[in-house]
One Martini backbone bead per residue (centre of mass of N, CA, C, O) as a GRO file, in nm:
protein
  316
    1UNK     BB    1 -14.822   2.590  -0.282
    2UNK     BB    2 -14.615   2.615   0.012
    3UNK     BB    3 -14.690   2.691   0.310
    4UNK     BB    4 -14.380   2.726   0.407
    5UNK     BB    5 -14.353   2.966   0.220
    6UNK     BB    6 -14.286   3.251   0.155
    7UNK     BB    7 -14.412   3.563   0.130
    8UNK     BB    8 -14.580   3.853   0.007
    9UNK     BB    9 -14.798   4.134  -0.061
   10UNK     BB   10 -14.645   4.253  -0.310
   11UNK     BB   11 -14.765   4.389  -0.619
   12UNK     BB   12 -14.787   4.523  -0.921
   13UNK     BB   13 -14.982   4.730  -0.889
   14UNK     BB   14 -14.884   4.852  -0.602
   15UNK     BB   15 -14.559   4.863  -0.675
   16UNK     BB   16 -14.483   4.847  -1.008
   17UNK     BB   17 -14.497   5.164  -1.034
   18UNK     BB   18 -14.373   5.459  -1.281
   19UNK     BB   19 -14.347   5.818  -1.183
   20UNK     BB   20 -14.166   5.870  -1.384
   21UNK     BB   21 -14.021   5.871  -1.677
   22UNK     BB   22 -14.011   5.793  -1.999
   23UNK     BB   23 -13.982   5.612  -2.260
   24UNK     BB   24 -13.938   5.519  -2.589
   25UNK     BB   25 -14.054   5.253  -2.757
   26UNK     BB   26 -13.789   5.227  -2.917
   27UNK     BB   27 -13.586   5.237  -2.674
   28UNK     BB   28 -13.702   4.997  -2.548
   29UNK     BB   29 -13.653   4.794  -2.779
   30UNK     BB   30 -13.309   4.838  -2.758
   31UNK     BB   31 -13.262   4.772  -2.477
   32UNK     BB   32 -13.327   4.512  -2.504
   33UNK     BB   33 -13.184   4.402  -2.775
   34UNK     BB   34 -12.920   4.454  -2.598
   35UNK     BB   35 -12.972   4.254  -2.376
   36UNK     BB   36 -12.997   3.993  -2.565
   37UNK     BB   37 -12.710   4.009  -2.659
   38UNK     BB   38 -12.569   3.958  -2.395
   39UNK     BB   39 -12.686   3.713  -2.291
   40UNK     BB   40 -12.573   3.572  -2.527
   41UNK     BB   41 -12.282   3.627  -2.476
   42UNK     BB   42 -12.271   3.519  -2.237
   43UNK     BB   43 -12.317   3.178  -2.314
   44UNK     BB   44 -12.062   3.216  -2.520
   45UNK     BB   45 -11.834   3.343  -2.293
   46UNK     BB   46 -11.858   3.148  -2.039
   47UNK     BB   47 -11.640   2.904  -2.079
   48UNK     BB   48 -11.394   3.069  -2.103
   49UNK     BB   49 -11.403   3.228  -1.889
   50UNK     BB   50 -11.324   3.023  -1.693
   51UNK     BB   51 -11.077   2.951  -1.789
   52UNK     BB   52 -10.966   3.204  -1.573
   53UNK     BB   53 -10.846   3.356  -1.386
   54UNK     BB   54 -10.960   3.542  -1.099
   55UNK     BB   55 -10.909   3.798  -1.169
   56UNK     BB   56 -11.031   3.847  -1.485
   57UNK     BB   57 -11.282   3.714  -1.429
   58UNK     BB   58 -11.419   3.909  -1.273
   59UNK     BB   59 -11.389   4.150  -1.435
   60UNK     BB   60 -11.587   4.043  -1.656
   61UNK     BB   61 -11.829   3.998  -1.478
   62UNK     BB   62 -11.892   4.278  -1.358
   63UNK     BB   63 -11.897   4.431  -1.680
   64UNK     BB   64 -12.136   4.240  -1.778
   65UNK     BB   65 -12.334   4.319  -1.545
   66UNK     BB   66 -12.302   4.615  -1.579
   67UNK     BB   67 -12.414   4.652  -1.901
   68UNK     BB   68 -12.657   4.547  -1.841
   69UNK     BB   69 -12.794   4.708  -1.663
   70UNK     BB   70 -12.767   4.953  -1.853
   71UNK     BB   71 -12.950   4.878  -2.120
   72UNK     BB   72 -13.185   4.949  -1.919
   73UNK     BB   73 -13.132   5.236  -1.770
   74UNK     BB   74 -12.933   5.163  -1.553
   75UNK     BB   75 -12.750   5.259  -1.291
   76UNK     BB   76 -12.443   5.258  -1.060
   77UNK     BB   77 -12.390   5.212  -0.730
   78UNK     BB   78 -12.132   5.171  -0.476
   79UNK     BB   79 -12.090   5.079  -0.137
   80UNK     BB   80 -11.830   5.021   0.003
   81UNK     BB   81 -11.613   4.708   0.096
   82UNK     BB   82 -11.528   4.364   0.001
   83UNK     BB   83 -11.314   4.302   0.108
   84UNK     BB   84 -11.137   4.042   0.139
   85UNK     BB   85 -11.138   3.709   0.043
   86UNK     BB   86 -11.291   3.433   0.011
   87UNK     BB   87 -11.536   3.289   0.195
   88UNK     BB   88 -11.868   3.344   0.202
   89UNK     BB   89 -12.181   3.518   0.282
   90UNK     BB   90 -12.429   3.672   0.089
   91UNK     BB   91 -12.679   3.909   0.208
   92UNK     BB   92 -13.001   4.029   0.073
   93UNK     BB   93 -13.233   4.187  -0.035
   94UNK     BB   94 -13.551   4.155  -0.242
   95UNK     BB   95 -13.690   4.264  -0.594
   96UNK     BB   96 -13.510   4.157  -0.817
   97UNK     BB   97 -13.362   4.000  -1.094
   98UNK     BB   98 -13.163   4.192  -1.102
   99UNK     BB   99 -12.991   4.179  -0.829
  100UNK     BB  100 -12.799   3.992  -1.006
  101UNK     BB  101 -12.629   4.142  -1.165
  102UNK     BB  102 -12.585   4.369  -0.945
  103UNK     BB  103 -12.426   4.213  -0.765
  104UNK     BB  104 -12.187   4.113  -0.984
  105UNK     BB  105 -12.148   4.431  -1.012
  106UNK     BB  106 -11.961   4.407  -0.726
  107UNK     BB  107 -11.980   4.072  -0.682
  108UNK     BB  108 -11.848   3.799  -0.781
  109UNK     BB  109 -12.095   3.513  -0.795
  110UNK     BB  110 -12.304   3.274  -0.650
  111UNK     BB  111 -12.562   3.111  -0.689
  112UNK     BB  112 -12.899   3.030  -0.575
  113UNK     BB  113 -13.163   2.886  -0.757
  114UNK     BB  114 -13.490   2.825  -0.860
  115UNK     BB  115 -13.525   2.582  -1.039
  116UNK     BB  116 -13.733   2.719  -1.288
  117UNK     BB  117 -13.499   2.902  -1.384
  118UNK     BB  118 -13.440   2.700  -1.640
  119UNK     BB  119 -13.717   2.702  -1.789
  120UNK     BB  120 -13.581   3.003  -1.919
  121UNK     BB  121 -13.555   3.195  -2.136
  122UNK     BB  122 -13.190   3.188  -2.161
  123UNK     BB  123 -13.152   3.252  -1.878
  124UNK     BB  124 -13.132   2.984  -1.783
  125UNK     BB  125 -12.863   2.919  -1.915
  126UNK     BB  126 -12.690   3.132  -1.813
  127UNK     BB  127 -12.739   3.020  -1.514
  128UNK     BB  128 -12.590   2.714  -1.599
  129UNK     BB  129 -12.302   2.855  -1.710
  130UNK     BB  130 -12.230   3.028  -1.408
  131UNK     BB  131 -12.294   2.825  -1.165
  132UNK     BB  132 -12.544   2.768  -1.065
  133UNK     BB  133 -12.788   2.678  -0.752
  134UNK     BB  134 -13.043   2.432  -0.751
  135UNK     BB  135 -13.381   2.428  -0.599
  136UNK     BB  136 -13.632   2.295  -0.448
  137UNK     BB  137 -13.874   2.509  -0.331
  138UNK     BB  138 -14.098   2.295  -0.246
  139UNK     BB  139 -13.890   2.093  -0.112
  140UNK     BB  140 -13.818   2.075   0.200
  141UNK     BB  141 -13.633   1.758   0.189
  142UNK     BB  142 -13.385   1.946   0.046
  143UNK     BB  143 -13.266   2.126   0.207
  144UNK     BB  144 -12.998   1.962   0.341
  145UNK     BB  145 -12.875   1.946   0.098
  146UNK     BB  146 -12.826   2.223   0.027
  147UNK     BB  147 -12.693   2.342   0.251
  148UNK     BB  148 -12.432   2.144   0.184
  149UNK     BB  149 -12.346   2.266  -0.096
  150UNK     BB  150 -12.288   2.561   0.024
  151UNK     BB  151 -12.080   2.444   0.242
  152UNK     BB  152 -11.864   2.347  -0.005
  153UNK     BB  153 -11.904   2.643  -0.141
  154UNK     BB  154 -11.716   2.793   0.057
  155UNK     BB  155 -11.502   2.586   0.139
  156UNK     BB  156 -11.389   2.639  -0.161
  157UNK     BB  157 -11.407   2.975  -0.202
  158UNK     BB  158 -11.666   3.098  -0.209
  159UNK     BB  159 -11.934   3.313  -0.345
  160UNK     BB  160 -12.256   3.344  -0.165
  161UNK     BB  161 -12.557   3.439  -0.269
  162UNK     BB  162 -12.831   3.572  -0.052
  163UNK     BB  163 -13.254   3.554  -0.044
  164UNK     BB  164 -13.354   3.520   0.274
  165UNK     BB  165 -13.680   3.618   0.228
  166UNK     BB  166 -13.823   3.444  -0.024
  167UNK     BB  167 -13.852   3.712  -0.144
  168UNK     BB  168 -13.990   3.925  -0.304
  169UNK     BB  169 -13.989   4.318  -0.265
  170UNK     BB  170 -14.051   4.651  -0.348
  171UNK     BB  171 -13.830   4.814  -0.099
  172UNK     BB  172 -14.057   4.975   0.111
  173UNK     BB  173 -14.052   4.656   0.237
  174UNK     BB  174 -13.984   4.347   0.447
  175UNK     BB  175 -13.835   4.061   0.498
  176UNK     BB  176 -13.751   3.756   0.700
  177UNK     BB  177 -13.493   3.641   0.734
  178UNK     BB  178 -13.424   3.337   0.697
  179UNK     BB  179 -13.192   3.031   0.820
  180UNK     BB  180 -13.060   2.814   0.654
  181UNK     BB  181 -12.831   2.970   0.469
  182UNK     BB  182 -12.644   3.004   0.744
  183UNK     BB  183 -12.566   2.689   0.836
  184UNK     BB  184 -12.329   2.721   0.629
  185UNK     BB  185 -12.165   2.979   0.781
  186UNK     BB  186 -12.115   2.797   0.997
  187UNK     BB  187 -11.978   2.518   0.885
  188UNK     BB  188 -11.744   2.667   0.738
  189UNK     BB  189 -11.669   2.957   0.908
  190UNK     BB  190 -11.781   3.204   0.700
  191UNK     BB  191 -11.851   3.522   0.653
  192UNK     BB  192 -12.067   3.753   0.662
  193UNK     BB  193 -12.226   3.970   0.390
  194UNK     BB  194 -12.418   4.226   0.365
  195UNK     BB  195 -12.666   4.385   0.168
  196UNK     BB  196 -12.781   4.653  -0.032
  197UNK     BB  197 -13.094   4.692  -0.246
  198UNK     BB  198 -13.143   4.982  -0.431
  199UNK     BB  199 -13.394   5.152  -0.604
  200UNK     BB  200 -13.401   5.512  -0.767
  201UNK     BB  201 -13.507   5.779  -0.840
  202UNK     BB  202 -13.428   6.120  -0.916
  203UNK     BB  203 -13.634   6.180  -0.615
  204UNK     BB  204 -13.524   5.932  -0.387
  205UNK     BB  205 -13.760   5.738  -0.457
  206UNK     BB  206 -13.882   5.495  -0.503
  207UNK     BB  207 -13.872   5.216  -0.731
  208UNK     BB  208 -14.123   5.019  -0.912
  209UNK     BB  209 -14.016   4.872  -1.161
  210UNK     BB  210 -13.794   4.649  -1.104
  211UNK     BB  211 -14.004   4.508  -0.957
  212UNK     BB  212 -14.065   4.138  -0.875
  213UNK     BB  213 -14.394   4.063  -0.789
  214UNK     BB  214 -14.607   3.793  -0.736
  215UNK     BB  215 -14.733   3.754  -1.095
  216UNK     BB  216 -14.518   3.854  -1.253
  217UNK     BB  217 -14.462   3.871  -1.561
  218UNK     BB  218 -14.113   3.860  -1.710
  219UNK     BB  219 -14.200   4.060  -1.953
  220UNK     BB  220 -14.361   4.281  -1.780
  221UNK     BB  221 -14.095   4.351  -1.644
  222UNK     BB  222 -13.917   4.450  -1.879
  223UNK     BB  223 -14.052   4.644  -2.027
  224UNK     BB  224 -14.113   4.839  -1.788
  225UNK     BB  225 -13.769   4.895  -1.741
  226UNK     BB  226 -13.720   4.978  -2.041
  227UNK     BB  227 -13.977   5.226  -1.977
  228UNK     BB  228 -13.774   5.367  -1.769
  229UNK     BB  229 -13.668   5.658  -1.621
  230UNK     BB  230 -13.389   5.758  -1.377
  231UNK     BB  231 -13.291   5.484  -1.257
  232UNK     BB  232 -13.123   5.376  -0.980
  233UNK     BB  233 -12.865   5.128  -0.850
  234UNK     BB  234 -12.756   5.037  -0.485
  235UNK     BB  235 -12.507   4.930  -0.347
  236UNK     BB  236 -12.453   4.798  -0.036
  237UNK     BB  237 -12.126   4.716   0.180
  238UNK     BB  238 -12.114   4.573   0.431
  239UNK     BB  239 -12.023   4.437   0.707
  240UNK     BB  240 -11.861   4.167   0.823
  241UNK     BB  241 -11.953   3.875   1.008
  242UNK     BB  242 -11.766   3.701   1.192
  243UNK     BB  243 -11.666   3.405   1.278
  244UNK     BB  244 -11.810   3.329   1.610
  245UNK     BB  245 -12.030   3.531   1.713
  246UNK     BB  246 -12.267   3.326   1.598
  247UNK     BB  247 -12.385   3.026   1.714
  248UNK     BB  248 -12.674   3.072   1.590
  249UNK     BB  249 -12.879   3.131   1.306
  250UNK     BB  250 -13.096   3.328   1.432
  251UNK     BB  251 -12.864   3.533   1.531
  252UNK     BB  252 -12.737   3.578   1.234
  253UNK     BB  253 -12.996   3.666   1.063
  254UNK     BB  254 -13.066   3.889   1.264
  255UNK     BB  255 -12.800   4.065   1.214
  256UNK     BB  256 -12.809   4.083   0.894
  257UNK     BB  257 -13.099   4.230   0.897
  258UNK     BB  258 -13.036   4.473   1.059
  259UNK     BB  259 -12.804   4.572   0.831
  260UNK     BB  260 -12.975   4.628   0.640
  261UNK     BB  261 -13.181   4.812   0.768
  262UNK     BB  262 -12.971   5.017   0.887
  263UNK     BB  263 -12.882   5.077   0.579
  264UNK     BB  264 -13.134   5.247   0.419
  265UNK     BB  265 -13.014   5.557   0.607
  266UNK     BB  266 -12.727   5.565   0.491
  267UNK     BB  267 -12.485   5.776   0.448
  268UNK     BB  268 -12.295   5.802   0.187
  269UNK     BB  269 -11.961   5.869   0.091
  270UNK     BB  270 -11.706   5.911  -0.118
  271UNK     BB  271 -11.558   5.598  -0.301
  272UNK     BB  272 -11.467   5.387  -0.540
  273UNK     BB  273 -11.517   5.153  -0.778
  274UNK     BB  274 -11.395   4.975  -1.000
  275UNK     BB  275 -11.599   5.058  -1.277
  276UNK     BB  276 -11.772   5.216  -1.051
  277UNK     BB  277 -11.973   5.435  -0.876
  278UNK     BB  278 -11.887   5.517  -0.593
  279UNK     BB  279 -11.936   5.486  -0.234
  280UNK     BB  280 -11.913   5.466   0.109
  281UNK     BB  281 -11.972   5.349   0.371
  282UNK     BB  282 -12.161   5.379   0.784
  283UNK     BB  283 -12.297   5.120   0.869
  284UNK     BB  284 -12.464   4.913   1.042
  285UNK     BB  285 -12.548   4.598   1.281
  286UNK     BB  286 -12.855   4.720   1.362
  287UNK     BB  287 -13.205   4.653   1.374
  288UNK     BB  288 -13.487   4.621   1.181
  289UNK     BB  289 -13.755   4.396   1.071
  290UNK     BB  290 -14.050   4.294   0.814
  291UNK     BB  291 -14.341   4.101   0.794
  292UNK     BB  292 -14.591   3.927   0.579
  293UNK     BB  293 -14.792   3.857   0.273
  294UNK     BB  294 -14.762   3.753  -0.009
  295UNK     BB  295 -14.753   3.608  -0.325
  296UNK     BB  296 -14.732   3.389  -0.525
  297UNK     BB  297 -14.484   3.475  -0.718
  298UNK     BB  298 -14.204   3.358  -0.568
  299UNK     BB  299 -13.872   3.302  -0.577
  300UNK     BB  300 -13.646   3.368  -0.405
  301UNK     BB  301 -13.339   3.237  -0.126
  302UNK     BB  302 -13.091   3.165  -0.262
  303UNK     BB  303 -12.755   3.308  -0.340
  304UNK     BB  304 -12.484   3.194  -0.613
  305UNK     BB  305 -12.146   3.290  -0.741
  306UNK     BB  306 -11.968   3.264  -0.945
  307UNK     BB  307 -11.641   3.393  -1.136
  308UNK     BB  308 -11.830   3.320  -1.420
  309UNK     BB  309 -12.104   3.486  -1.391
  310UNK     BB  310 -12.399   3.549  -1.375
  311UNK     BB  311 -12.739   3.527  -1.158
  312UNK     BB  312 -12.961   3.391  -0.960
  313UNK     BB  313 -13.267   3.307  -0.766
  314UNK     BB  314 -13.361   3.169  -0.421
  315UNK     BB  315 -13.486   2.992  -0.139
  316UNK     BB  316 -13.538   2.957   0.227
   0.00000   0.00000   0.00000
């Protein structure tokens, strides 16, 4: 693992346990059983959904997105305004895999993640399916080339998930924005718009089962989800930051970290989005982040997901 990657300090001991009720174990074997075949329609499904316009194909992606994450016994809601079409940057703090749908059934994007996600069974062909763009997470002087092809699709009216902690956490601490690929909404002069990304049981306290934090393997990550009960995930969609506010990336990032972490606190009003519960929020656009030590096996840095497909996460 290279010293310039970002790390985190939470572990799955330490942060990946549930406190609140079980699934019994048929259950659990059922969630799976159902997100396996979700998934493999996923695959089979994704070359046609592509050919589709972009209203419709959105619309499938929402969809298959939300019955995914709910498959796993996780509600959603959704919180604030996607605001109007075209080229954005999304940056969003990081704690699991789960991230990708959950982002997807909110906003249809693409992803950037890290290359070894190719070489998981299932997900990694769905994630190469969905139009997912894979960097080299270990090689830094992959970094400009990655940030150019960000650029490319920004450019060509994509949007693009980034999880710029470079690193999972378990949602009760963050880590530090990094700045790579802030210079892409910057070189395309795209609006960036933070999300803010919550797990949280039936008593409003963070949710631990979710975390995908550490040396964490992926079965046991699954297992430990499908055998949560109680849990549900929100985004909050903040306000966009326009192009042109900020000269340098390191302003710009500091900015999208403020408003993530200054909605963390934010109380949303209801008011729905189409197919999913949701209610707007009133988020700022300012505020603190914090960060620390990682564990080894970090995985997302940029995510970004096209209009056909759900995503998966990448380092920045």
């Amino acid at each position: 693992m290279s010293v310039w990657l970002p790390t985190s300090p939470c572990t799955p001991e330490a942060c990946a346990g549930h406190e609140g009720d079980t699934a019994s174990v048929p259950r659990a074997v059922l969630r799976l059983t159902a997100a396996v075949a979700l998934i493999l329609l996923g695959i089979l499904g994704a070359p046609p959904v592509r050919l589709l316009p972009a209203g419709p194909r959105h619309t499938v992606v929402r969809a298959w997105s939300a019955v995914l994450v709910r498959a796993f016994g996780i509600r959603i809601s959704v919180h604030g305004s996607p605001g109007p079409g075209g080229g954005r940057l999304l940056v969003a703090n990081h704690i699991s895999w789960l991230d990708i749908p959950l982002v997807a059934a909110a906003l249809p994007c693409r992803m950037l993640a890290k290359s070894d996600i190719r070489a998981w069974p299932v997900l990694g062909r769905l994630a190469g399916q969905a139009g997912t763009l894979f960097i080299e997470r270990d090689r830094i002087r992959a970094l400009p080339a990655t940030v150019g092809t960000l650029t490319g699709a920004l450019l060509a009216g994509d949007r693009v998930t980034v999880f710029p902690e470079g690193s999972t956490w378990c949602g009760r601490a963050q880590g530090t924005f990094r700045r790579a690929a802030f210079q892409a909404a910057l070189d395309a002069r795209v609006p960036v718009q933070p999300l803010r990304l919550t797990y949280l049981c039936r008593d409003g306290n963070t949710a631990g089962a979710p975390a995908f934090v550490g040396d964490d393997p992926l079965t046991a990550s699954l297992w430990r989800i499908a055998r949560a009960r109680g849990v549900r995930a929100e985004v909050t969609l903040l306000p966009r930051i326009p192009p042109g506010r900020y000269a340098h990336r390191r302003d710009l990032a500091a900015a999208a970290q403020r408003a993530v972490v200054g909605a963390w606190t934010a109380t949303p009003a209801p008011d729905p989005l189409p197919g999913i519960p949701a209610q707007p929020a009133t988020p700022s656009a300012t505020d603190r982040d914090s960060a620390k030590r990682p564990a080894a096996s970090v995985h997302h840095w940029v995510s970004s997901s096209p209009a056909a497909a759900s995503s998966l996460r990448t380092p920045s």
